[in-house]
mmCIF file of N, CA and C in Angstrom:
data_model
loop_
_atom_site.group_PDB
_atom_site.id
_atom_site.type_symbol
_atom_site.label_atom_id
_atom_site.label_comp_id
_atom_site.label_asym_id
_atom_site.label_seq_id
_atom_site.Cartn_x
_atom_site.Cartn_y
_atom_site.Cartn_z
ATOM 1 N N MET E 231 45.457 126.076 5.835
ATOM 2 C CA MET E 231 44.012 126.194 6.028
ATOM 3 C C MET E 231 43.374 126.544 4.789
ATOM 4 N N ILE E 232 41.967 126.145 4.763
ATOM 5 C CA ILE E 232 41.372 126.781 3.652
ATOM 6 C C ILE E 232 41.224 128.195 4.050
ATOM 7 N N SER E 233 40.596 129.193 2.790
ATOM 8 C CA SER E 233 40.590 130.339 3.269
ATOM 9 C C SER E 233 38.973 130.615 3.810
ATOM 10 N N ARG E 234 38.937 131.485 4.501
ATOM 11 C CA ARG E 234 37.468 131.659 4.855
ATOM 12 C C ARG E 234 36.423 131.948 4.076
ATOM 13 N N ASP E 235 36.643 132.725 3.022
ATOM 14 C CA ASP E 235 35.839 133.181 1.770
ATOM 15 C C ASP E 235 35.356 131.797 1.267
ATOM 16 N N LEU E 236 36.434 130.816 1.007
ATOM 17 C CA LEU E 236 36.496 129.272 0.264
ATOM 18 C C LEU E 236 35.298 128.858 1.311
ATOM 19 N N ALA E 237 35.538 128.904 2.543
ATOM 20 C CA ALA E 237 34.915 128.271 3.342
ATOM 21 C C ALA E 237 33.392 128.454 3.621
ATOM 22 N N ALA E 238 32.967 129.465 3.424
ATOM 23 C CA ALA E 238 31.918 130.312 3.587
ATOM 24 C C ALA E 238 31.127 129.889 1.887
ATOM 25 N N ALA E 239 31.900 130.095 1.388
ATOM 26 C CA ALA E 239 30.977 129.622 0.059
ATOM 27 C C ALA E 239 30.470 127.988 -0.014
ATOM 28 N N LEU E 240 31.624 127.287 0.728
ATOM 29 C CA LEU E 240 31.201 125.421 0.342
ATOM 30 C C LEU E 240 30.201 125.788 1.341
ATOM 31 N N ALA E 241 30.272 126.047 2.672
ATOM 32 C CA ALA E 241 29.418 125.737 3.802
ATOM 33 C C ALA E 241 27.466 125.460 3.530
ATOM 34 N N PRO E 242 27.215 126.164 2.985
ATOM 35 C CA PRO E 242 25.711 125.962 2.609
ATOM 36 C C PRO E 242 25.809 124.893 1.305
ATOM 37 N N LEU E 243 27.067 124.010 1.220
ATOM 38 C CA LEU E 243 26.636 122.850 0.207
ATOM 39 C C LEU E 243 27.188 121.350 1.076
ATOM 40 N N LEU E 244 27.880 121.807 2.093
ATOM 41 C CA LEU E 244 28.295 120.677 2.906
ATOM 42 C C LEU E 244 27.593 120.476 4.161
ATOM 43 N N PRO E 245 27.134 119.148 3.899
ATOM 44 C CA PRO E 245 26.672 118.508 5.451
ATOM 45 C C PRO E 245 27.799 118.392 6.648
ATOM 46 N N TRP E 246 28.113 118.817 7.753
ATOM 47 C CA TRP E 246 29.291 118.583 8.452
ATOM 48 C C TRP E 246 28.463 118.144 9.701
ATOM 49 N N THR E 247 29.125 117.191 10.449
ATOM 50 C CA THR E 247 29.315 116.532 11.443
ATOM 51 C C THR E 247 30.439 116.219 12.108
ATOM 52 N N PRO E 248 30.451 117.457 13.420
ATOM 53 C CA PRO E 248 31.660 117.695 14.053
ATOM 54 C C PRO E 248 32.245 116.612 14.605
ATOM 55 N N HIS E 249 33.743 116.692 14.317
ATOM 56 C CA HIS E 249 34.487 115.622 15.381
ATOM 57 C C HIS E 249 35.663 116.477 15.800
ATOM 58 N N ASN E 250 36.213 115.899 16.764
ATOM 59 C CA ASN E 250 37.255 116.473 17.355
ATOM 60 C C ASN E 250 38.552 116.775 16.106
ATOM 61 N N GLY E 251 39.467 117.768 16.578
ATOM 62 C CA GLY E 251 40.340 118.146 15.427
ATOM 63 C C GLY E 251 39.626 118.692 14.198
ATOM 64 N N ASP E 252 38.022 119.074 14.276
ATOM 65 C CA ASP E 252 37.759 119.682 13.130
ATOM 66 C C ASP E 252 38.058 121.120 13.403
ATOM 67 N N GLN E 253 37.985 122.429 12.586
ATOM 68 C CA GLN E 253 38.411 123.659 13.047
ATOM 69 C C GLN E 253 37.185 124.632 12.572
ATOM 70 N N PHE E 254 36.515 125.468 13.325
ATOM 71 C CA PHE E 254 35.703 126.619 12.554
ATOM 72 C C PHE E 254 35.951 127.829 13.280
ATOM 73 N N TYR E 255 35.377 129.103 12.884
ATOM 74 C CA TYR E 255 35.408 130.250 12.664
ATOM 75 C C TYR E 255 33.985 130.620 12.940
ATOM 76 N N ILE E 256 33.654 131.618 13.716
ATOM 77 C CA ILE E 256 32.356 132.416 14.031
ATOM 78 C C ILE E 256 32.033 133.406 13.362
ATOM 79 N N PRO E 257 31.606 133.463 12.240
ATOM 80 C CA PRO E 257 31.295 134.893 12.197
ATOM 81 C C PRO E 257 30.819 136.176 12.405
ATOM 82 N N ARG E 258 31.313 136.797 13.359
ATOM 83 C CA ARG E 258 30.910 137.846 14.230
ATOM 84 C C ARG E 258 32.051 138.305 14.370
ATOM 85 N N GLU E 259 31.763 139.527 13.857
ATOM 86 C CA GLU E 259 33.023 140.777 13.846
ATOM 87 C C GLU E 259 33.978 141.037 15.007
ATOM 88 N N GLU E 260 33.457 140.714 16.166
ATOM 89 C CA GLU E 260 34.475 140.962 17.373
ATOM 90 C C GLU E 260 35.602 139.452 17.528
ATOM 91 N N ILE E 261 34.579 138.436 16.898
ATOM 92 C CA ILE E 261 35.825 137.306 17.117
ATOM 93 C C ILE E 261 36.365 136.433 15.731
ATOM 94 N N ALA E 262 35.524 136.768 15.111
ATOM 95 C CA ALA E 262 35.720 136.529 13.230
ATOM 96 C C ALA E 262 37.276 136.088 12.719
ATOM 97 N N GLU E 263 38.339 136.957 13.645
ATOM 98 C CA GLU E 263 39.837 136.040 12.989
ATOM 99 C C GLU E 263 39.824 134.831 13.913
ATOM 100 N N SER E 264 39.092 134.914 15.163
ATOM 101 C CA SER E 264 39.462 133.422 15.993
ATOM 102 C C SER E 264 39.144 132.204 14.988
ATOM 103 N N VAL E 265 39.936 131.139 15.353
ATOM 104 C CA VAL E 265 39.704 129.753 14.796
ATOM 105 C C VAL E 265 39.773 128.855 16.090
ATOM 106 N N PHE E 266 39.050 128.052 16.174
ATOM 107 C CA PHE E 266 38.058 127.118 16.860
ATOM 108 C C PHE E 266 38.560 126.006 16.385
ATOM 109 N N THR E 267 38.962 124.867 17.751
ATOM 110 C CA THR E 267 39.178 123.410 17.394
ATOM 111 C C THR E 267 38.425 122.747 18.585
ATOM 112 N N VAL E 268 37.599 121.745 17.544
ATOM 113 C CA VAL E 268 36.388 121.122 18.278
ATOM 114 C C VAL E 268 37.331 120.167 19.098
ATOM 115 N N SER E 269 37.044 120.007 20.430
ATOM 116 C CA SER E 269 38.132 119.451 21.420
ATOM 117 C C SER E 269 36.728 119.232 22.536
ATOM 118 N N ASP E 270 36.857 117.850 23.561
ATOM 119 C CA ASP E 270 36.417 117.567 24.433
ATOM 120 C C ASP E 270 36.693 118.672 25.587
ATOM 121 N N MET E 271 38.085 119.007 25.663
ATOM 122 C CA MET E 271 38.506 119.725 27.114
ATOM 123 C C MET E 271 37.833 121.366 26.579
ATOM 124 N N VAL E 272 38.263 121.771 25.366
ATOM 125 C CA VAL E 272 37.765 123.275 24.894
ATOM 126 C C VAL E 272 36.422 123.620 24.569
ATOM 127 N N VAL E 273 36.635 122.969 22.953
ATOM 128 C CA VAL E 273 35.341 123.277 22.486
ATOM 129 C C VAL E 273 34.350 121.810 22.572
ATOM 130 N N GLU E 274 33.643 121.585 22.809
ATOM 131 C CA GLU E 274 32.920 120.240 23.026
ATOM 132 C C GLU E 274 31.743 120.208 22.272
ATOM 133 N N ARG E 275 31.538 119.479 21.664
ATOM 134 C CA ARG E 275 29.969 119.632 20.692
ATOM 135 C C ARG E 275 29.022 119.076 21.549
ATOM 136 N N VAL E 276 27.921 119.458 21.996
ATOM 137 C CA VAL E 276 27.037 118.749 22.605
ATOM 138 C C VAL E 276 25.461 118.820 21.892
ATOM 139 N N THR E 277 24.817 117.505 21.610
ATOM 140 C CA THR E 277 23.743 117.567 20.757
ATOM 141 C C THR E 277 22.554 117.058 22.307
ATOM 142 N N LEU E 278 21.533 117.930 22.161
ATOM 143 C CA LEU E 278 20.620 118.007 23.190
ATOM 144 C C LEU E 278 19.392 118.011 21.983
ATOM 145 N N GLN E 279 18.464 116.937 22.330
ATOM 146 C CA GLN E 279 17.323 117.213 21.690
ATOM 147 C C GLN E 279 17.003 117.771 20.026
ATOM 148 N N GLY E 280 18.225 116.886 19.159
ATOM 149 C CA GLY E 280 18.332 117.091 18.100
ATOM 150 C C GLY E 280 18.800 118.238 17.921
ATOM 151 N N GLU E 281 19.677 119.310 18.500
ATOM 152 C CA GLU E 281 20.183 120.248 18.155
ATOM 153 C C GLU E 281 21.571 120.134 18.461
ATOM 154 N N THR E 282 22.505 120.806 17.856
ATOM 155 C CA THR E 282 23.932 120.861 17.790
ATOM 156 C C THR E 282 24.509 122.036 18.519
ATOM 157 N N ARG E 283 25.131 122.169 19.339
ATOM 158 C CA ARG E 283 25.953 123.224 19.714
ATOM 159 C C ARG E 283 27.322 123.338 20.594
ATOM 160 N N PHE E 284 27.891 124.001 20.207
ATOM 161 C CA PHE E 284 29.373 124.348 20.968
ATOM 162 C C PHE E 284 29.722 124.708 22.118
ATOM 163 N N HIS E 285 30.119 123.899 23.245
ATOM 164 C CA HIS E 285 30.261 124.516 24.489
ATOM 165 C C HIS E 285 31.781 124.923 24.498
ATOM 166 N N PHE E 286 31.597 126.312 24.930
ATOM 167 C CA PHE E 286 33.380 126.565 25.558
ATOM 168 C C PHE E 286 33.613 126.560 26.676
ATOM 169 N N ASN E 287 34.422 125.376 26.673
ATOM 170 C CA ASN E 287 34.609 125.416 28.257
ATOM 171 C C ASN E 287 36.000 125.829 28.480
ATOM 172 N N GLY E 288 35.702 126.932 30.103
ATOM 173 C CA GLY E 288 37.031 127.231 30.393
ATOM 174 C C GLY E 288 37.588 128.413 29.850
ATOM 175 N N THR E 289 36.610 128.616 28.958
ATOM 176 C CA THR E 289 37.130 130.013 27.731
ATOM 177 C C THR E 289 36.853 131.385 28.606
ATOM 178 N N VAL E 290 37.666 132.224 29.276
ATOM 179 C CA VAL E 290 37.048 133.556 29.841
ATOM 180 C C VAL E 290 37.850 134.644 29.106
ATOM 181 N N GLU E 291 38.210 134.296 27.209
ATOM 182 C CA GLU E 291 38.784 135.238 27.091
ATOM 183 C C GLU E 291 37.584 136.061 26.401
ATOM 184 N N TRP E 292 36.338 135.410 25.916
ATOM 185 C CA TRP E 292 35.114 135.980 25.543
ATOM 186 C C TRP E 292 34.020 135.436 26.264
ATOM 187 N N ALA E 293 32.703 136.518 26.183
ATOM 188 C CA ALA E 293 31.929 136.304 27.151
ATOM 189 C C ALA E 293 30.655 135.353 26.054
ATOM 190 N N LEU E 294 31.102 134.078 26.016
ATOM 191 C CA LEU E 294 30.951 132.897 25.059
ATOM 192 C C LEU E 294 30.863 131.324 25.628
ATOM 193 N N ASP E 295 29.635 131.466 25.841
ATOM 194 C CA ASP E 295 29.323 129.843 27.057
ATOM 195 C C ASP E 295 28.845 128.934 25.376
ATOM 196 N N SER E 296 28.302 129.419 24.351
ATOM 197 C CA SER E 296 28.061 128.096 23.662
ATOM 198 C C SER E 296 27.822 128.869 22.342
ATOM 199 N N VAL E 297 27.301 128.503 20.877
ATOM 200 C CA VAL E 297 26.956 129.025 20.062
ATOM 201 C C VAL E 297 26.194 127.660 19.170
ATOM 202 N N GLU E 298 25.189 128.163 18.445
ATOM 203 C CA GLU E 298 24.496 126.761 17.887
ATOM 204 C C GLU E 298 25.362 126.866 16.749
ATOM 205 N N ALA E 299 25.641 125.182 16.504
ATOM 206 C CA ALA E 299 26.678 124.726 15.128
ATOM 207 C C ALA E 299 26.165 125.229 13.532
ATOM 208 N N ASP E 300 24.890 125.842 13.484
ATOM 209 C CA ASP E 300 24.452 126.201 12.408
ATOM 210 C C ASP E 300 25.072 127.806 12.367
ATOM 211 N N LEU E 301 25.366 128.132 13.315
ATOM 212 C CA LEU E 301 25.937 129.577 12.979
ATOM 213 C C LEU E 301 27.384 129.738 12.718
ATOM 214 N N VAL E 302 28.453 128.397 12.789
ATOM 215 C CA VAL E 302 29.866 128.482 12.664
ATOM 216 C C VAL E 302 30.124 128.274 11.076
ATOM 217 N N VAL E 303 31.155 128.598 10.949
ATOM 218 C CA VAL E 303 31.475 127.950 9.390
ATOM 219 C C VAL E 303 32.921 127.275 9.493
ATOM 220 N N TRP E 304 32.633 125.918 9.162
ATOM 221 C CA TRP E 304 33.372 124.985 9.548
ATOM 222 C C TRP E 304 34.634 125.097 8.338
ATOM 223 N N LEU E 305 35.805 125.150 8.690
ATOM 224 C CA LEU E 305 37.193 124.929 7.941
ATOM 225 C C LEU E 305 37.826 123.735 7.814
ATOM 226 N N PRO E 306 37.232 123.249 6.793
ATOM 227 C CA PRO E 306 38.094 121.728 6.877
ATOM 228 C C PRO E 306 39.404 121.796 6.099
ATOM 229 N N ARG E 307 39.787 120.562 6.608
ATOM 230 C CA ARG E 307 41.448 120.540 6.158
ATOM 231 C C ARG E 307 41.585 119.511 4.925
ATOM 232 N N GLU E 308 42.959 119.753 4.512
ATOM 233 C CA GLU E 308 43.343 119.735 3.023
ATOM 234 C C GLU E 308 42.736 117.819 2.732
ATOM 235 N N GLU E 309 42.802 116.967 3.781
ATOM 236 C CA GLU E 309 42.558 115.568 3.533
ATOM 237 C C GLU E 309 40.899 115.216 3.556
ATOM 238 N N GLN E 310 40.230 116.287 4.322
ATOM 239 C CA GLN E 310 38.967 116.266 4.629
ATOM 240 C C GLN E 310 38.413 116.606 2.583
ATOM 241 N N LEU E 311 38.786 117.610 2.559
ATOM 242 C CA LEU E 311 38.465 117.997 1.107
ATOM 243 C C LEU E 311 38.668 116.903 -0.083
ATOM 244 N N ARG E 312 39.821 116.421 0.148
ATOM 245 C CA ARG E 312 40.377 115.414 -0.825
ATOM 246 C C ARG E 312 39.366 114.219 -0.671
ATOM 247 N N GLU E 313 39.017 114.133 0.288
ATOM 248 C CA GLU E 313 37.753 112.813 0.628
ATOM 249 C C GLU E 313 36.596 113.202 0.048
ATOM 250 N N LEU E 314 36.146 114.401 0.196
ATOM 251 C CA LEU E 314 34.880 115.093 -0.126
ATOM 252 C C LEU E 314 34.774 115.104 -1.679
ATOM 253 N N VAL E 315 35.891 115.763 -2.417
ATOM 254 C CA VAL E 315 35.993 115.216 -3.994
ATOM 255 C C VAL E 315 35.805 114.301 -4.679
ATOM 256 N N GLY E 316 36.319 113.106 -3.919
ATOM 257 C CA GLY E 316 36.123 111.584 -3.989
ATOM 258 C C GLY E 316 36.445 111.332 -5.336
ATOM 259 N N THR E 317 35.325 110.468 -5.942
ATOM 260 C CA THR E 317 36.020 110.002 -7.298
ATOM 261 C C THR E 317 36.262 110.715 -8.083
ATOM 262 N N TRP E 318 36.001 112.113 -8.178
ATOM 263 C CA TRP E 318 36.003 113.080 -9.024
ATOM 264 C C TRP E 318 37.571 113.566 -9.360
ATOM 265 N N PHE E 319 38.251 113.387 -8.324
ATOM 266 C CA PHE E 319 39.342 113.508 -7.955
ATOM 267 C C PHE E 319 40.610 112.963 -9.321
ATOM 268 N N LEU E 320 41.150 113.684 -9.843
ATOM 269 C CA LEU E 320 42.235 113.209 -11.085
ATOM 270 C C LEU E 320 43.840 113.228 -10.475
ATOM 271 N N SER E 321 44.279 114.779 -10.039
ATOM 272 C CA SER E 321 45.460 115.028 -9.714
ATOM 273 C C SER E 321 45.470 116.579 -9.133
ATOM 274 N N LEU E 322 46.588 116.276 -8.170
ATOM 275 C CA LEU E 322 46.805 117.342 -7.332
ATOM 276 C C LEU E 322 48.335 117.802 -7.870
ATOM 277 N N ASP E 323 49.042 119.194 -8.395
ATOM 278 C CA ASP E 323 49.602 119.475 -9.299
ATOM 279 C C ASP E 323 50.207 120.522 -8.603
ATOM 280 N N ALA E 324 52.084 120.699 -8.379
ATOM 281 C CA ALA E 324 52.377 121.964 -7.878
ATOM 282 C C ALA E 324 52.709 122.609 -8.921
ATOM 283 N N THR E 325 52.566 123.641 -9.319
ATOM 284 C CA THR E 325 53.067 124.598 -10.248
ATOM 285 C C THR E 325 54.052 125.974 -9.763
ATOM 286 N N PRO E 326 54.593 126.561 -10.730
ATOM 287 C CA PRO E 326 55.246 127.680 -10.166
ATOM 288 C C PRO E 326 54.370 128.544 -9.517
ATOM 289 N N GLU E 327 53.139 128.762 -9.960
ATOM 290 C CA GLU E 327 51.923 129.605 -9.592
ATOM 291 C C GLU E 327 51.522 129.427 -8.288
ATOM 292 N N GLY E 328 51.457 128.164 -7.839
ATOM 293 C CA GLY E 328 50.319 127.685 -6.954
ATOM 294 C C GLY E 328 49.932 125.951 -7.315
ATOM 295 N N PHE E 329 49.338 125.757 -6.373
ATOM 296 C CA PHE E 329 48.582 124.387 -6.313
ATOM 297 C C PHE E 329 47.461 124.190 -7.558
ATOM 298 N N VAL E 330 47.119 123.063 -8.299
ATOM 299 C CA VAL E 330 45.972 122.994 -9.113
ATOM 300 C C VAL E 330 45.450 121.635 -9.046
ATOM 301 N N VAL E 331 44.114 121.447 -8.992
ATOM 302 C CA VAL E 331 43.420 120.404 -8.566
ATOM 303 C C VAL E 331 42.601 119.992 -10.144
ATOM 304 N N THR E 332 42.874 118.646 -10.737
ATOM 305 C CA THR E 332 42.149 118.137 -11.690
ATOM 306 C C THR E 332 41.122 117.553 -11.101
ATOM 307 N N VAL E 333 40.000 117.735 -11.592
ATOM 308 C CA VAL E 333 38.947 116.947 -11.558
ATOM 309 C C VAL E 333 38.217 116.515 -12.466
ATOM 310 N N SER E 334 37.448 115.188 -12.647
ATOM 311 C CA SER E 334 36.819 114.491 -13.784
ATOM 312 C C SER E 334 35.848 115.069 -14.084
ATOM 313 N N GLY E 335 34.948 116.195 -13.503
ATOM 314 C CA GLY E 335 33.994 116.842 -13.906
ATOM 315 C C GLY E 335 33.074 117.204 -12.891
ATOM 316 N N PRO E 336 31.768 117.196 -12.995
ATOM 317 C CA PRO E 336 31.019 116.455 -13.947
ATOM 318 C C PRO E 336 30.793 117.251 -15.598
ATOM 319 N N GLY E 337 30.591 115.978 -16.325
ATOM 320 C CA GLY E 337 30.648 116.981 -17.904
ATOM 321 C C GLY E 337 31.945 116.754 -18.348
ATOM 322 N N ARG E 338 33.100 117.039 -17.806
ATOM 323 C CA ARG E 338 34.072 117.479 -18.568
ATOM 324 C C ARG E 338 35.236 117.280 -17.174
ATOM 325 N N ALA E 339 36.767 117.530 -17.578
ATOM 326 C CA ALA E 339 37.798 117.544 -16.857
ATOM 327 C C ALA E 339 37.743 119.272 -16.765
ATOM 328 N N HIS E 340 37.900 119.639 -15.238
ATOM 329 C CA HIS E 340 38.330 120.885 -14.720
ATOM 330 C C HIS E 340 39.480 120.802 -14.027
ATOM 331 N N HIS E 341 40.204 122.220 -14.668
ATOM 332 C CA HIS E 341 41.313 122.249 -13.935
ATOM 333 C C HIS E 341 41.377 123.744 -13.066
ATOM 334 N N THR E 342 41.438 123.594 -11.604
ATOM 335 C CA THR E 342 41.391 124.851 -10.724
ATOM 336 C C THR E 342 42.247 125.970 -11.060
ATOM 337 N N ASP E 343 42.121 127.163 -10.967
ATOM 338 C CA ASP E 343 43.409 128.075 -10.988
ATOM 339 C C ASP E 343 44.584 127.939 -9.901
ATOM 340 N N PRO E 344 45.558 127.944 -9.946
ATOM 341 C CA PRO E 344 46.307 128.219 -9.039
ATOM 342 C C PRO E 344 46.122 128.885 -7.869
ATOM 343 N N GLU E 345 46.018 127.880 -6.769
ATOM 344 C CA GLU E 345 46.042 128.074 -5.145
ATOM 345 C C GLU E 345 47.482 128.339 -4.438
ATOM 346 N N PRO E 346 47.649 129.807 -3.860
ATOM 347 C CA PRO E 346 49.130 129.209 -2.945
ATOM 348 C C PRO E 346 48.820 128.102 -2.098
ATOM 349 N N GLU E 347 47.724 127.443 -1.451
ATOM 350 C CA GLU E 347 47.472 126.596 -0.326
ATOM 351 C C GLU E 347 47.070 125.124 -1.136
ATOM 352 N N ALA E 348 47.341 124.226 -1.163
ATOM 353 C CA ALA E 348 46.728 122.729 -1.777
ATOM 354 C C ALA E 348 45.176 122.747 -1.204
ATOM 355 N N ALA E 349 44.938 123.047 0.165
ATOM 356 C CA ALA E 349 43.155 122.983 0.794
ATOM 357 C C ALA E 349 42.662 123.890 -0.275
ATOM 358 N N ASP E 350 42.913 124.775 -0.334
ATOM 359 C CA ASP E 350 42.425 125.778 -1.051
ATOM 360 C C ASP E 350 41.876 125.288 -2.358
ATOM 361 N N ALA E 351 42.927 124.751 -3.567
ATOM 362 C CA ALA E 351 42.808 123.849 -4.785
ATOM 363 C C ALA E 351 41.748 123.005 -4.513
ATOM 364 N N TYR E 352 41.815 122.205 -3.729
ATOM 365 C CA TYR E 352 41.205 121.023 -3.203
ATOM 366 C C TYR E 352 39.534 121.789 -2.975
ATOM 367 N N GLY E 353 39.348 122.815 -2.408
ATOM 368 C CA GLY E 353 38.168 123.352 -1.806
ATOM 369 C C GLY E 353 37.653 123.973 -3.185
ATOM 370 N N ARG E 354 38.198 124.819 -4.132
ATOM 371 C CA ARG E 354 37.811 125.143 -5.290
ATOM 372 C C ARG E 354 37.381 123.828 -6.647
ATOM 373 N N ALA E 355 38.063 122.782 -6.289
ATOM 374 C CA ALA E 355 37.590 121.998 -6.690
ATOM 375 C C ALA E 355 36.521 121.079 -6.405
ATOM 376 N N LEU E 356 35.769 121.198 -5.291
ATOM 377 C CA LEU E 356 34.762 120.664 -4.775
ATOM 378 C C LEU E 356 33.683 121.809 -4.995
ATOM 379 N N LEU E 357 33.992 123.023 -4.592
ATOM 380 C CA LEU E 357 32.990 123.985 -5.066
ATOM 381 C C LEU E 357 32.580 123.692 -6.375
ATOM 382 N N TYR E 358 33.547 123.489 -7.780
ATOM 383 C CA TYR E 358 33.049 123.123 -8.903
ATOM 384 C C TYR E 358 32.440 121.927 -8.694
ATOM 385 N N VAL E 359 32.772 120.882 -8.478
ATOM 386 C CA VAL E 359 31.746 119.996 -8.595
ATOM 387 C C VAL E 359 30.743 119.657 -8.075
ATOM 388 N N LEU E 360 30.230 120.300 -6.743
ATOM 389 C CA LEU E 360 29.258 120.376 -5.832
ATOM 390 C C LEU E 360 28.116 121.776 -6.904
ATOM 391 N N THR E 361 28.516 122.596 -7.443
ATOM 392 C CA THR E 361 27.401 123.469 -7.915
ATOM 393 C C THR E 361 27.686 123.054 -9.213
ATOM 394 N N ALA E 362 28.724 122.603 -10.541
ATOM 395 C CA ALA E 362 28.197 121.993 -11.300
ATOM 396 C C ALA E 362 27.229 120.864 -11.891
ATOM 397 N N ALA E 363 27.139 119.947 -10.642
ATOM 398 C CA ALA E 363 26.252 119.006 -10.693
ATOM 399 C C ALA E 363 25.011 119.161 -10.100
ATOM 400 N N ALA E 364 24.795 120.608 -9.684
ATOM 401 C CA ALA E 364 23.764 120.855 -9.111
ATOM 402 C C ALA E 364 22.611 121.326 -10.397
ATOM 403 N N PRO E 365 21.774 120.505 -10.170
ATOM 404 C CA PRO E 365 20.647 120.839 -11.190
ATOM 405 C C PRO E 365 20.225 122.615 -11.188
ATOM 406 N N ALA E 366 20.229 122.868 -12.453
ATOM 407 C CA ALA E 366 19.724 124.439 -12.796
ATOM 408 C C ALA E 366 18.056 124.472 -12.464
ATOM 409 N N THR E 367 18.418 125.825 -11.419
ATOM 410 C CA THR E 367 17.068 126.323 -11.053
ATOM 411 C C THR E 367 16.302 127.148 -12.249
ATOM 412 N N ALA E 368 15.178 127.118 -12.266
ATOM 413 C CA ALA E 368 14.208 127.990 -13.323
ATOM 414 C C ALA E 368 13.621 129.429 -12.739
#
């Protein structure tokens, strides 16, 4: 699973349409360590009047009925990150230090630092692509 710090760094850069099987966490101290999975049976995505919320069906552990989608942090899976890297992707290599992803730019090839999890290597590559491609602000 992608690290929470990396997911938080990617969150403002990635549009997310939640689907069954997607995972997220809620950055609230009392439940920040919990990971939730979108599922029609437990954590249901409900969109009413253009606002998406997650309803917690039958969850008795917390006094949490629902939370707005923009208050949660998506934890994209490895295959989702690879898809988001898209045509920038060149390779995923396993090294003794960890996994390294190489992307084609923008501008030049870039290798991530080794990460213990392949998902984090893809996430670092995606973060590089999204931030390197962003226009500089004045």
